[in-house]
mmCIF file of C-alpha atoms and ligand atoms in Angstrom:
data_model
loop_
_atom_site.group_PDB
_atom_site.id
_atom_site.type_symbol
_atom_site.label_atom_id
_atom_site.label_comp_id
_atom_site.label_asym_id
_atom_site.label_seq_id
_atom_site.Cartn_x
_atom_site.Cartn_y
_atom_site.Cartn_z
ATOM 1 C CA MET A 1 184.747 -93.505 42.796
ATOM 2 C CA LYS A 2 185.674 -94.124 39.605
ATOM 3 C CA LYS A 3 185.529 -97.581 38.180
ATOM 4 C CA ILE A 4 188.514 -99.394 38.692
ATOM 5 C CA GLY A 5 190.012 -101.601 37.038
ATOM 6 C CA LEU A 6 191.992 -104.700 38.454
ATOM 7 C CA ILE A 7 194.463 -106.738 36.454
ATOM 8 C CA PHE A 8 195.874 -109.660 37.656
ATOM 9 C CA ASP A 9 199.028 -111.525 36.558
ATOM 10 C CA LEU A 10 198.499 -115.533 36.903
ATOM 11 C CA ASP A 11 201.383 -117.107 37.352
ATOM 12 C CA GLY A 12 203.123 -116.408 41.358
ATOM 13 C CA VAL A 13 200.384 -114.020 41.815
ATOM 14 C CA ILE A 14 197.037 -116.750 42.420
ATOM 15 C CA VAL A 15 198.278 -119.609 42.087
ATOM 16 C CA ASP A 16 202.003 -121.009 42.567
ATOM 17 C CA THR A 17 202.335 -122.977 39.478
ATOM 18 C CA ALA A 18 206.056 -120.311 39.116
ATOM 19 C CA ILE A 19 207.712 -123.640 40.930
ATOM 20 C CA TYR A 20 206.150 -125.847 37.871
ATOM 21 C CA HIS A 21 207.892 -123.726 35.133
ATOM 22 C CA TYR A 22 210.748 -123.478 37.224
ATOM 23 C CA LYS A 23 211.298 -127.391 37.922
ATOM 24 C CA ALA A 24 210.622 -127.938 34.126
ATOM 25 C CA TRP A 25 212.759 -125.752 32.328
ATOM 26 C CA LYS A 26 215.205 -127.300 35.272
ATOM 27 C CA THR A 27 214.701 -130.711 33.967
ATOM 28 C CA ILE A 28 215.276 -129.001 30.123
ATOM 29 C CA ALA A 29 218.571 -127.785 31.303
ATOM 30 C CA ASP A 30 219.613 -130.677 33.477
ATOM 31 C CA GLU A 31 218.990 -132.666 30.294
ATOM 32 C CA LEU A 32 221.012 -129.921 28.668
ATOM 33 C CA GLY A 33 224.066 -130.692 30.758
ATOM 34 C CA PHE A 34 224.098 -127.419 33.089
ATOM 35 C CA ASP A 35 222.894 -125.530 35.661
ATOM 36 C CA PHE A 36 219.934 -123.210 36.145
ATOM 37 C CA SER A 37 219.673 -121.388 39.067
ATOM 38 C CA LEU A 38 216.407 -119.816 40.813
ATOM 39 C CA LEU A 39 217.511 -117.011 40.445
ATOM 40 C CA GLN A 40 218.039 -116.863 37.082
ATOM 41 C CA ASN A 41 214.541 -118.273 36.861
ATOM 42 C CA GLU A 42 213.568 -114.529 37.984
ATOM 43 C CA GLN A 43 214.582 -113.703 34.312
ATOM 44 C CA LEU A 44 211.649 -116.414 33.316
ATOM 45 C CA LYS A 45 209.326 -115.477 35.017
ATOM 46 C CA GLY A 46 206.486 -113.140 33.098
ATOM 47 C CA VAL A 47 208.003 -113.794 30.115
ATOM 48 C CA SER A 48 206.534 -115.753 26.984
ATOM 49 C CA ARG A 49 207.555 -119.521 25.788
ATOM 50 C CA MET A 50 210.014 -119.256 23.354
ATOM 51 C CA GLU A 51 211.479 -116.167 24.929
ATOM 52 C CA SER A 52 211.999 -118.122 27.890
ATOM 53 C CA LEU A 53 213.558 -120.730 26.301
ATOM 54 C CA ASP A 54 216.005 -118.329 24.453
ATOM 55 C CA ARG A 55 217.008 -116.960 27.778
ATOM 56 C CA LEU A 56 217.416 -120.128 29.444
ATOM 57 C CA LEU A 57 219.589 -121.159 26.186
ATOM 58 C CA GLY A 58 222.148 -118.055 26.499
ATOM 59 C CA PHE A 59 222.364 -119.224 30.426
ATOM 60 C CA GLY A 60 223.734 -122.941 29.509
ATOM 61 C CA GLY A 61 225.848 -121.225 26.408
ATOM 62 C CA ILE A 62 224.213 -122.782 23.906
ATOM 63 C CA LYS A 63 223.675 -122.178 20.467
ATOM 64 C CA ASN A 64 223.410 -122.897 16.880
ATOM 65 C CA LEU A 65 220.162 -124.799 17.411
ATOM 66 C CA THR A 66 217.451 -124.608 14.927
ATOM 67 C CA ASP A 67 214.146 -122.996 14.944
ATOM 68 C CA GLU A 68 212.915 -127.211 14.946
ATOM 69 C CA GLU A 69 215.283 -128.028 17.646
ATOM 70 C CA LYS A 70 213.989 -125.418 19.992
ATOM 71 C CA LEU A 71 210.488 -126.267 19.581
ATOM 72 C CA LYS A 72 211.283 -129.660 20.807
ATOM 73 C CA LEU A 73 212.821 -128.210 23.505
ATOM 74 C CA ALA A 74 209.804 -126.010 24.021
ATOM 75 C CA GLU A 75 207.426 -128.768 23.270
ATOM 76 C CA ARG A 76 209.056 -130.747 26.235
ATOM 77 C CA LYS A 77 208.745 -128.521 28.736
ATOM 78 C CA ASN A 78 205.446 -127.660 28.304
ATOM 79 C CA LYS A 79 204.689 -131.388 28.202
ATOM 80 C CA LEU A 80 206.358 -131.530 31.879
ATOM 81 C CA TYR A 81 204.848 -127.753 33.270
ATOM 82 C CA VAL A 82 200.994 -129.434 31.690
ATOM 83 C CA SER A 83 201.567 -132.810 33.629
ATOM 84 C CA PHE A 84 202.118 -130.743 36.662
ATOM 85 C CA ILE A 85 199.848 -128.100 36.203
ATOM 86 C CA SER A 86 196.897 -131.360 35.523
ATOM 87 C CA LYS A 87 197.169 -132.064 39.307
ATOM 88 C CA LEU A 88 196.175 -128.611 40.375
ATOM 89 C CA THR A 89 193.281 -127.897 42.872
ATOM 90 C CA PRO A 90 191.752 -124.668 44.360
ATOM 91 C CA GLU A 91 193.350 -125.638 47.106
ATOM 92 C CA ALA A 92 196.344 -123.854 44.818
ATOM 93 C CA VAL A 93 195.380 -120.551 45.133
ATOM 94 C CA LEU A 94 197.738 -118.472 47.006
ATOM 95 C CA PRO A 95 197.241 -117.469 50.469
ATOM 96 C CA GLY A 96 194.524 -114.840 50.991
ATOM 97 C CA VAL A 97 193.504 -114.568 47.727
ATOM 98 C CA ASP A 98 190.418 -115.925 47.448
ATOM 99 C CA GLN A 99 189.514 -113.714 50.581
ATOM 100 C CA PHE A 100 190.612 -110.662 48.329
ATOM 101 C CA MET A 101 188.118 -111.665 45.421
ATOM 102 C CA ASN A 102 185.150 -111.643 47.622
ATOM 103 C CA SER A 103 186.516 -108.228 49.275
ATOM 104 C CA LEU A 104 185.831 -106.496 45.623
ATOM 105 C CA ALA A 105 182.008 -107.550 46.016
ATOM 106 C CA PHE A 106 179.913 -104.514 46.084
ATOM 107 C CA GLU A 107 182.999 -102.507 44.769
ATOM 108 C CA ASN A 108 183.037 -100.756 41.391
ATOM 109 C CA VAL A 109 185.867 -102.583 40.251
ATOM 110 C CA GLY A 110 186.616 -104.391 36.634
ATOM 111 C CA VAL A 111 188.450 -107.632 37.159
ATOM 112 C CA ALA A 112 190.676 -109.379 34.300
ATOM 113 C CA LEU A 113 193.472 -111.548 34.341
ATOM 114 C CA GLY A 114 196.582 -110.536 32.041
ATOM 115 C CA SER A 115 198.687 -113.405 32.332
ATOM 116 C CA ALA A 116 201.502 -114.006 29.535
ATOM 117 C CA SER A 117 200.551 -118.119 29.633
ATOM 118 C CA LYS A 118 198.614 -119.990 27.757
ATOM 119 C CA ASN A 119 198.021 -122.630 29.915
ATOM 120 C CA ALA A 120 195.949 -119.815 31.571
ATOM 121 C CA MET A 121 192.608 -121.391 30.955
ATOM 122 C CA THR A 122 193.473 -124.857 31.963
ATOM 123 C CA ILE A 123 194.292 -123.369 35.263
ATOM 124 C CA LEU A 124 192.313 -121.496 35.971
ATOM 125 C CA LYS A 125 189.293 -124.321 35.680
ATOM 126 C CA GLN A 126 191.648 -126.345 37.554
ATOM 127 C CA ILE A 127 191.074 -124.078 40.123
ATOM 128 C CA GLU A 128 187.812 -122.954 39.139
ATOM 129 C CA TYR A 129 188.497 -119.309 39.126
ATOM 130 C CA ILE A 130 187.027 -119.036 35.864
ATOM 131 C CA ASP A 131 183.678 -116.638 36.523
ATOM 132 C CA VAL A 132 186.222 -114.322 39.294
ATOM 133 C CA PHE A 133 187.300 -112.558 35.391
ATOM 134 C CA ASN A 134 184.921 -109.819 34.062
ATOM 135 C CA ALA A 135 187.506 -110.215 31.209
ATOM 136 C CA VAL A 136 190.445 -112.644 30.641
ATOM 137 C CA ILE A 137 193.660 -112.150 28.025
ATOM 138 C CA ASP A 138 196.272 -114.863 28.021
ATOM 139 C CA GLY A 139 199.456 -115.375 26.373
ATOM 140 C CA THR A 140 197.427 -117.264 23.587
ATOM 141 C CA LYS A 141 195.879 -113.703 23.499
ATOM 142 C CA VAL A 142 199.079 -111.346 22.471
ATOM 143 C CA LYS A 143 201.578 -111.341 20.305
ATOM 144 C CA ARG A 144 204.154 -109.191 22.153
ATOM 145 C CA SER A 145 206.229 -110.824 25.794
ATOM 146 C CA LYS A 146 206.320 -108.772 28.992
ATOM 147 C CA PRO A 147 207.957 -106.288 29.647
ATOM 148 C CA ASP A 148 205.509 -104.945 26.441
ATOM 149 C CA PRO A 149 202.321 -103.925 27.424
ATOM 150 C CA GLU A 150 200.024 -105.155 25.485
ATOM 151 C CA VAL A 151 198.649 -107.928 27.678
ATOM 152 C CA PHE A 152 197.373 -105.185 30.027
ATOM 153 C CA LEU A 153 196.631 -102.627 27.474
ATOM 154 C CA LYS A 154 194.331 -105.310 26.059
ATOM 155 C CA ALA A 155 193.380 -106.681 29.520
ATOM 156 C CA ALA A 156 191.941 -102.921 30.076
ATOM 157 C CA ALA A 157 190.294 -102.160 26.755
ATOM 158 C CA GLU A 158 188.405 -104.950 27.386
ATOM 159 C CA LEU A 159 187.521 -104.248 30.546
ATOM 160 C CA ASP A 160 186.813 -100.728 28.916
ATOM 161 C CA ILE A 161 188.429 -98.610 31.934
ATOM 162 C CA ASP A 162 191.128 -96.647 31.027
ATOM 163 C CA ALA A 163 194.749 -97.701 32.105
ATOM 164 C CA GLU A 164 195.147 -94.501 34.173
ATOM 165 C CA ASN A 165 192.132 -96.139 36.409
ATOM 166 C CA CYS A 166 194.212 -99.612 36.295
ATOM 167 C CA ILE A 167 195.615 -101.486 39.266
ATOM 168 C CA VAL A 168 198.045 -104.445 38.217
ATOM 169 C CA PHE A 169 199.182 -107.347 40.236
ATOM 170 C CA GLU A 170 202.720 -108.866 39.227
ATOM 171 C CA ASP A 171 205.578 -110.869 40.865
ATOM 172 C CA ALA A 172 207.496 -110.330 37.747
ATOM 173 C CA GLU A 173 209.994 -108.008 36.741
ATOM 174 C CA ALA A 174 209.044 -107.457 33.250
ATOM 175 C CA GLY A 175 205.822 -107.610 34.449
ATOM 176 C CA ILE A 176 206.001 -104.980 36.684
ATOM 177 C CA LYS A 177 207.856 -102.724 34.025
ATOM 178 C CA ALA A 178 204.735 -103.520 31.339
ATOM 179 C CA ALA A 179 201.791 -102.338 33.953
ATOM 180 C CA LYS A 180 204.397 -98.989 34.220
ATOM 181 C CA LEU A 181 204.689 -98.938 30.535
ATOM 182 C CA ALA A 182 201.162 -99.039 30.062
ATOM 183 C CA GLY A 183 200.204 -96.428 32.372
ATOM 184 C CA MET A 184 198.935 -98.495 34.965
ATOM 185 C CA LYS A 185 200.105 -99.224 39.074
ATOM 186 C CA ALA A 186 201.536 -101.796 39.328
ATOM 187 C CA ILE A 187 200.908 -103.709 43.143
ATOM 188 C CA GLY A 188 204.319 -105.851 43.082
ATOM 189 C CA VAL A 189 203.649 -109.184 45.492
ATOM 190 C CA GLY A 190 206.584 -110.551 46.330
ATOM 191 C CA ASP A 191 210.184 -110.047 46.876
ATOM 192 C CA GLU A 192 211.010 -106.521 47.770
ATOM 193 C CA GLN A 193 214.331 -106.547 46.312
ATOM 194 C CA ILE A 194 213.458 -107.965 42.927
ATOM 195 C CA LEU A 195 209.709 -105.410 42.358
ATOM 196 C CA LYS A 196 211.369 -102.368 43.745
ATOM 197 C CA GLU A 197 209.532 -99.894 41.016
ATOM 198 C CA ALA A 198 206.685 -101.320 42.126
ATOM 199 C CA ASN A 199 204.013 -98.773 43.521
ATOM 200 C CA LEU A 200 203.495 -101.308 46.559
ATOM 201 C CA ILE A 201 205.068 -103.857 47.279
ATOM 202 C CA ILE A 202 203.652 -106.730 49.552
ATOM 203 C CA PRO A 203 204.116 -110.450 50.460
ATOM 204 C CA GLY A 204 201.100 -111.450 49.543
ATOM 205 C CA PHE A 205 197.511 -110.706 50.135
ATOM 206 C CA GLU A 206 197.263 -112.056 53.372
ATOM 207 C CA ASN A 207 196.150 -109.421 55.119
ATOM 208 C CA PHE A 208 195.479 -107.225 51.970
ATOM 209 C CA ASP A 209 192.169 -106.428 51.559
ATOM 210 C CA PHE A 210 190.435 -103.789 49.039
ATOM 211 C CA GLU A 211 189.957 -101.191 51.491
ATOM 212 C CA THR A 212 193.651 -101.602 52.250
ATOM 213 C CA CYS A 213 193.996 -101.650 48.037
ATOM 214 C CA LYS A 214 191.451 -98.122 48.467
ATOM 215 C CA ARG A 215 193.508 -96.029 51.420
ATOM 216 C CA GLN A 216 197.301 -97.065 49.351
ATOM 217 C CA PHE A 217 195.988 -94.992 46.617
ATOM 218 C CA ASN A 218 193.858 -92.557 47.729
ATOM 219 C CA LEU A 219 190.912 -94.281 45.808
HETATM 220 P P1 B16 B 1 203.097 -120.543 29.063
HETATM 221 P P2 B16 B 1 202.419 -115.220 33.765
HETATM 222 C C1 B16 B 1 204.064 -116.187 32.600
HETATM 223 O O1 B16 B 1 203.081 -116.474 33.350
HETATM 224 C C2 B16 B 1 205.117 -116.787 33.707
HETATM 225 O O2 B16 B 1 205.519 -116.190 34.529
HETATM 226 C C3 B16 B 1 206.144 -117.683 32.154
HETATM 227 O O3 B16 B 1 207.657 -118.603 33.842
HETATM 228 C C4 B16 B 1 205.848 -118.238 31.204
HETATM 229 O O4 B16 B 1 206.734 -118.841 30.679
HETATM 230 C C5 B16 B 1 204.575 -117.682 30.747
HETATM 231 O O5 B16 B 1 203.481 -117.523 31.756
HETATM 232 C C6 B16 B 1 204.578 -118.418 29.254
HETATM 233 O O6 B16 B 1 203.573 -119.720 29.726
HETATM 234 O O7 B16 B 1 204.651 -121.622 28.487
HETATM 235 O O8 B16 B 1 202.380 -121.927 30.180
HETATM 236 O O9 B16 B 1 202.427 -120.443 27.837
HETATM 237 O O10 B16 B 1 203.774 -114.683 35.092
HETATM 238 O O11 B16 B 1 202.255 -113.792 33.287
HETATM 239 O O12 B16 B 1 200.827 -115.464 34.060
HETATM 240 MG MG1 MG B 2 203.963 -113.856 37.352
#
């Protein structure tokens, strides 16, 4: 078997921080006086902080804010978000993820993180996952938001594995698109309706190990 690159998104795949992003943006929407639904939140997943803010303001029909005002809102959202994630512990790792990672021992794989978040390192420390990855590409290392493939291409480059031999695990529509644009296979983790462009969709990592993954992709 060729060496395979496994690239994991963070929020919503390894740990359920997606709900904290939602809560923090919802507070901002409440303060600005408009509704923000879980369905609308799907369009913010995997997207950078400033792009997320632009989309949120679009939902609220709020225009003409200065760059400074937008930066203040993004900073406030991040403070709220950081206050949530500062309480994370290893117990926040989603069901089955530890077991899946353990199933990689002795396999010919490189393991990378491919996250849009600038808070990724804080989260990895909180959940004690720093040593799990051979490469970490996060929001501090990329210029373009998913669906741009930059984050995954950088992860593959750092693993020194060709894109065609990489598999991406993603919970966001934008992330699945990014994986496909990178020329990688995509496993959607979560909702079938939202992730329908993925090569394979799993509800989560429970009952999913690397043997199953190899069978699915004839590795
Ligand atoms: P931050 P992922 C993404 O992380 C989140 O899905 C997205 O909702 C968030 O806006 C983005 O990170 C930026 O996060 O504000 O912490 O830099 O899913 O790519 O791991
Ligand atoms: Mg995600």
